[in-house]
């Protein structure tokens, strides 16, 4: 009986501790743009909370590199790169939505990466170089910035809307490869504190099955197929835009924020070995465009120099399995 009482008390205490921690780590949506009402400790005019692998973080880093803005870097782990640091008390003070990137200017945060691009361009003497002056071209830049963004709370529900929303589904294989090396207890932190429990649940499912068995997780394969179809549509639009502008960039001779977003999307396709599917001879302009994008110093500064070891290892594992296992390779065909 004494043991039962002790166990009950211990469980009760644990439950209370978890509840108290849950209350301390409440998360909620944050509107995009500058929040002058929030002041964060800072040492530099520009600071960036970001993750090496995250699509939106890459976009903001490339934009800052294009603008020549120096920033203090705060690297934040996400579960796929090691741990749910985005759910830590410290980071939730920076962004209660628990998302990266967060750009901080003079101590005030700017949420949503597309808003960060616009804000940084508007506050840099070189900003006009990345945006357009005449309204028609401005509208074109706005169209492509949106097209390359992750929009909405559930991007998977609107894959056809933006190329950014079609990316997470195509990222599933590298997520599965990366999560193989992350201990399950770290994913549990997400189950306790994440605003969208379906995200840690998805990682748990991939962890349980392993990379090789990813093709057997039917709901994920359905998302992947839908994302692939949607991405084909988005890249057809890119091919047409490059044809119309005459290249080398979406606006023609001028590199703009439109290209910043697309650089990051194409790089993610590289990271998950999709380029052979999407940049075929059917899209020669997009293929040449991708080659030109990789030549930009901002590609090295914002993307290549942040290559994460788990991503490199994951891509190697994907390529190995594709060569060995036809069922696995079939994910990329068809
Ligand atoms: N619409 C937001 C999306 C931000 C977002 O989803 N960030 C992802 C990384 S790309 C993240 O922080 N995920 C962490 C998580 O869901 O646990 C933006 O463009 O900034």
XYZ file of C-alpha atoms and ligand atoms in Angstrom:
354
model
C 0.000 0.000 0.000
C 2.851 2.364 0.956
C 4.381 1.820 -2.474
C 1.077 2.548 -4.221
C 0.715 5.804 -2.275
C 4.260 6.814 -3.031
C 3.782 6.073 -6.743
C 0.501 8.050 -6.794
C 2.126 11.037 -5.100
C 5.116 10.895 -7.425
C 2.861 10.706 -10.501
C 0.702 13.546 -9.201
C 3.777 15.703 -8.582
C 5.086 14.916 -12.072
C 1.703 15.816 -13.575
C 1.663 19.139 -11.728
C 5.208 19.934 -12.822
C 4.320 19.215 -16.422
C 1.210 21.347 -16.178
C 3.206 24.236 -14.691
C 5.786 23.902 -17.458
C 3.025 23.783 -20.076
C 1.666 27.074 -18.720
C 5.129 28.626 -18.860
C 5.550 27.538 -22.455
C 2.263 28.680 -23.923
C 2.424 29.236 -27.635
C 0.152 31.243 -29.878
C 0.048 32.692 -33.380
C 1.812 36.014 -33.979
C 0.895 38.445 -36.735
C 3.550 39.060 -39.363
C 5.561 42.255 -39.610
C 7.279 44.509 -37.094
C 6.215 44.358 -33.421
C 7.322 47.624 -31.871
C 5.457 46.679 -28.706
C 7.959 43.865 -28.058
C 11.494 44.753 -26.969
C 14.159 42.073 -26.847
C 17.668 42.236 -25.431
C 20.066 42.878 -28.301
C 23.650 43.829 -29.045
C 23.435 44.720 -32.708
C 21.069 46.694 -34.896
C 20.158 43.504 -36.747
C 19.907 40.088 -35.143
C 18.522 36.883 -36.599
C 17.131 33.819 -34.857
C 17.307 31.072 -37.439
C 17.958 27.437 -38.213
C 20.542 26.079 -40.650
C 18.051 23.828 -42.483
C 14.792 25.800 -42.328
C 13.520 27.030 -45.664
C 12.324 30.387 -44.363
C 15.560 30.984 -42.434
C 17.557 30.433 -45.613
C 15.386 32.952 -47.405
C 15.985 35.678 -44.835
C 19.731 34.925 -44.667
C 20.041 35.166 -48.462
C 18.115 38.442 -48.450
C 20.353 39.924 -45.721
C 23.421 38.791 -47.672
C 22.100 40.432 -50.857
C 21.509 43.643 -48.933
C 24.915 43.504 -47.253
C 23.297 43.636 -43.792
C 25.500 42.267 -41.017
C 23.615 40.558 -38.238
C 24.202 38.782 -34.977
C 23.329 35.148 -35.452
C 21.315 33.080 -32.966
C 21.131 29.504 -34.222
C 18.019 27.721 -32.998
C 17.655 23.974 -33.295
C 14.431 22.473 -34.620
C 13.689 18.819 -33.954
C 15.052 17.749 -37.334
C 18.433 19.329 -36.574
C 18.625 18.049 -33.002
C 16.066 19.311 -30.476
C 12.941 21.423 -30.000
C 14.906 24.523 -29.022
C 12.127 26.541 -30.653
C 9.899 25.348 -27.780
C 12.318 26.459 -25.069
C 11.229 29.161 -22.623
C 14.064 31.354 -23.859
C 12.993 31.198 -27.504
C 9.281 31.553 -26.757
C 10.095 35.018 -25.376
C 11.484 35.848 -28.817
C 8.589 34.287 -30.710
C 5.567 32.871 -28.866
C 4.578 31.187 -32.139
C 7.695 28.976 -31.727
C 8.756 29.503 -35.335
C 11.947 30.607 -37.017
C 13.166 32.830 -38.508
C 12.781 35.921 -36.364
C 14.523 39.038 -37.585
C 15.177 41.601 -34.859
C 15.783 45.244 -35.720
C 16.870 47.600 -32.931
C 15.415 45.097 -30.453
C 12.002 44.698 -32.118
C 11.049 41.410 -33.775
C 9.702 41.026 -37.290
C 7.747 37.805 -37.825
C 7.053 35.944 -41.084
C 9.950 35.613 -43.484
C 8.206 37.345 -46.424
C 7.596 40.356 -44.180
C 11.243 40.206 -43.092
C 12.318 40.442 -46.745
C 10.162 43.496 -47.350
C 11.226 45.122 -44.058
C 14.953 44.533 -44.592
C 14.752 45.875 -48.166
C 12.832 48.954 -46.984
C 15.449 49.662 -44.295
C 18.548 49.162 -46.389
C 20.139 51.715 -48.688
C 20.504 48.878 -51.205
C 16.867 47.792 -50.869
C 15.752 49.434 -54.098
C 18.080 47.048 -55.944
C 16.003 44.044 -54.849
C 12.580 45.603 -55.308
C 11.230 47.257 -58.422
C 10.343 50.877 -58.972
C 7.474 50.694 -61.438
C 4.176 49.331 -60.092
C 3.868 46.545 -62.665
C 7.240 45.089 -61.754
C 6.514 45.646 -58.064
C 3.382 43.538 -58.452
C 5.445 40.839 -60.147
C 7.952 40.810 -57.278
C 5.086 40.634 -54.757
C 3.562 37.731 -56.710
C 6.795 35.719 -56.620
C 7.601 36.540 -53.017
C 4.197 35.124 -52.100
C 4.570 32.228 -54.517
C 7.810 31.173 -52.804
C 6.490 31.563 -49.241
C 5.113 29.159 -46.671
C 1.658 30.623 -46.197
C -0.929 29.879 -43.527
C -1.002 27.754 -40.399
C -1.399 24.540 -42.358
C 0.598 24.851 -45.600
C -0.347 21.303 -46.601
C -3.932 22.452 -47.007
C -2.926 24.892 -49.765
C -0.190 23.208 -51.777
C -1.429 24.552 -55.071
C -1.381 28.114 -53.803
C 2.377 28.539 -53.401
C 5.564 26.671 -54.251
C 6.591 27.286 -50.623
C 3.575 25.301 -49.443
C 4.454 22.444 -51.808
C 7.904 22.138 -50.221
C 7.170 20.432 -46.845
C 5.583 17.387 -48.545
C 8.623 16.999 -50.799
C 10.888 17.390 -47.757
C 9.452 14.273 -46.047
C 12.276 11.924 -47.169
C 15.031 14.102 -45.715
C 12.956 14.661 -42.561
C 12.721 10.856 -42.220
C 16.476 10.518 -42.757
C 17.312 13.268 -40.250
C 14.939 12.075 -37.529
C 16.593 8.626 -37.538
C 19.432 10.187 -35.546
C 17.276 12.077 -33.015
C 16.343 10.349 -29.715
C 12.597 9.709 -29.265
C 12.532 11.555 -25.909
C 13.366 14.769 -27.748
C 10.368 14.330 -30.051
C 8.189 13.877 -26.945
C 8.997 17.449 -25.950
C 7.037 18.424 -29.055
C 4.068 16.308 -28.002
C 3.985 18.190 -24.704
C 4.506 21.739 -25.913
C 4.030 22.081 -29.684
C 1.184 24.258 -30.926
C 0.531 21.755 -33.712
C 0.853 18.241 -32.187
C 0.445 16.721 -35.660
C 3.997 17.881 -36.448
C 5.775 15.914 -33.647
C 3.382 13.026 -34.327
C 4.520 12.981 -37.939
C 8.161 12.850 -36.794
C 7.331 10.024 -34.370
C 5.687 8.026 -37.173
C 8.734 8.508 -39.403
C 11.067 7.615 -36.552
C 9.083 4.443 -35.806
C 9.149 3.249 -39.416
C 12.623 4.439 -40.424
C 13.685 5.979 -43.724
C 13.496 2.710 -45.673
C 9.833 2.198 -44.748
C 8.759 5.750 -45.574
C 7.010 4.549 -48.774
C 4.737 2.369 -46.601
C 3.296 5.371 -44.703
C 0.372 5.906 -47.038
C -0.921 9.299 -45.783
C 2.570 10.746 -46.130
C 2.964 9.339 -49.613
C -0.369 10.910 -50.566
C 0.887 14.320 -49.361
C 4.146 13.805 -51.217
C 2.374 12.958 -54.489
C 0.068 15.970 -54.206
C 3.058 18.195 -53.434
C 4.910 16.850 -56.440
C 2.004 17.590 -58.779
C 1.637 21.064 -57.285
C 5.378 21.776 -57.605
C 5.273 20.814 -61.304
C 2.621 23.500 -61.775
C 4.657 26.116 -59.891
C 7.811 25.337 -61.860
C 5.919 25.505 -65.156
C 4.977 29.017 -64.119
C 8.635 29.759 -63.344
C 9.710 28.457 -66.752
C 7.120 30.708 -68.422
C 8.199 33.723 -66.358
C 11.850 33.222 -67.303
C 10.866 32.834 -70.943
C 8.839 36.066 -70.785
C 11.548 38.077 -68.978
C 14.379 36.746 -71.124
C 16.284 35.887 -67.931
C 18.637 35.393 -66.333
C 16.315 36.366 -63.446
C 12.558 36.406 -62.971
C 12.407 40.147 -63.711
C 14.964 39.899 -66.518
C 18.311 41.616 -65.955
C 17.588 42.646 -62.349
C 17.968 40.135 -59.525
C 15.145 40.724 -57.027
C 13.396 39.412 -53.927
C 11.480 37.117 -56.299
C 14.721 35.245 -56.982
C 15.646 35.098 -53.286
C 12.555 32.984 -52.595
C 13.060 30.763 -55.620
C 16.740 30.143 -54.800
C 15.668 28.603 -51.524
C 12.940 26.420 -53.056
C 15.307 25.025 -55.681
C 17.945 24.436 -53.049
C 15.487 22.377 -50.999
C 14.764 20.292 -54.118
C 18.528 19.710 -54.365
C 18.687 18.663 -50.718
C 16.070 15.953 -51.215
C 17.400 14.798 -54.594
C 14.370 16.067 -56.540
C 16.219 18.128 -59.154
C 16.333 15.212 -61.604
C 12.524 15.130 -61.488
C 11.846 18.852 -61.731
C 14.683 20.401 -63.732
C 14.494 18.155 -66.786
C 14.967 19.176 -70.422
C 11.300 20.261 -70.306
C 12.436 23.241 -68.229
C 15.737 24.408 -69.737
C 15.283 27.998 -68.552
C 14.704 26.949 -64.951
C 17.744 24.655 -65.103
C 19.969 27.510 -66.348
C 18.406 29.772 -63.720
C 19.327 27.311 -60.945
C 22.925 27.204 -62.182
C 23.073 31.016 -62.135
C 21.524 31.200 -58.652
C 24.260 29.006 -57.207
C 26.882 31.440 -58.539
C 25.572 34.306 -56.420
C 27.674 35.162 -53.362
C 24.419 35.207 -51.358
C 23.969 31.492 -52.097
C 27.294 30.784 -50.408
C 26.641 33.234 -47.569
C 23.027 32.300 -46.789
C 22.783 28.651 -47.784
C 25.971 26.734 -48.600
C 27.864 27.913 -45.535
C 25.022 26.665 -43.315
C 25.007 23.120 -44.700
C 24.081 20.989 -41.688
C 25.868 17.648 -41.117
C 22.547 15.814 -40.551
C 21.299 17.053 -43.928
C 24.445 15.924 -45.740
C 24.252 12.544 -44.003
C 20.515 12.315 -44.763
C 20.980 13.056 -48.457
C 23.727 10.423 -48.646
C 21.398 7.880 -47.009
C 18.630 8.765 -49.472
C 20.926 8.333 -52.479
C 22.229 5.018 -51.134
C 18.733 3.637 -50.531
C 17.534 4.820 -53.927
C 20.324 2.827 -55.546
C 19.599 -0.297 -53.464
C 15.841 -0.414 -53.099
C 13.478 -0.036 -56.086
C 10.438 0.528 -53.819
C 12.202 3.423 -52.164
C 13.430 4.806 -55.500
C 9.851 4.645 -56.829
C 8.989 7.598 -54.551
C 10.955 9.805 -56.974
C 9.550 8.307 -60.164
C 6.120 8.444 -61.738
N 5.122 31.543 -42.543
C 6.270 31.443 -41.657
C 6.608 29.984 -41.496
C 7.653 29.748 -40.436
C 7.873 28.277 -40.230
O 6.999 27.428 -40.467
N 9.077 27.964 -39.763
C 9.441 26.575 -39.581
C 10.804 26.311 -40.216
S 10.760 26.655 -41.960
C 9.559 26.281 -38.093
O 9.990 27.123 -37.337
N 9.160 25.081 -37.684
C 9.318 24.638 -36.352
C 8.248 23.692 -35.890
O 7.186 23.607 -36.527
O 8.474 23.043 -34.872
C 7.438 32.253 -42.241
O 7.480 32.420 -43.463
O 8.288 32.728 -41.475
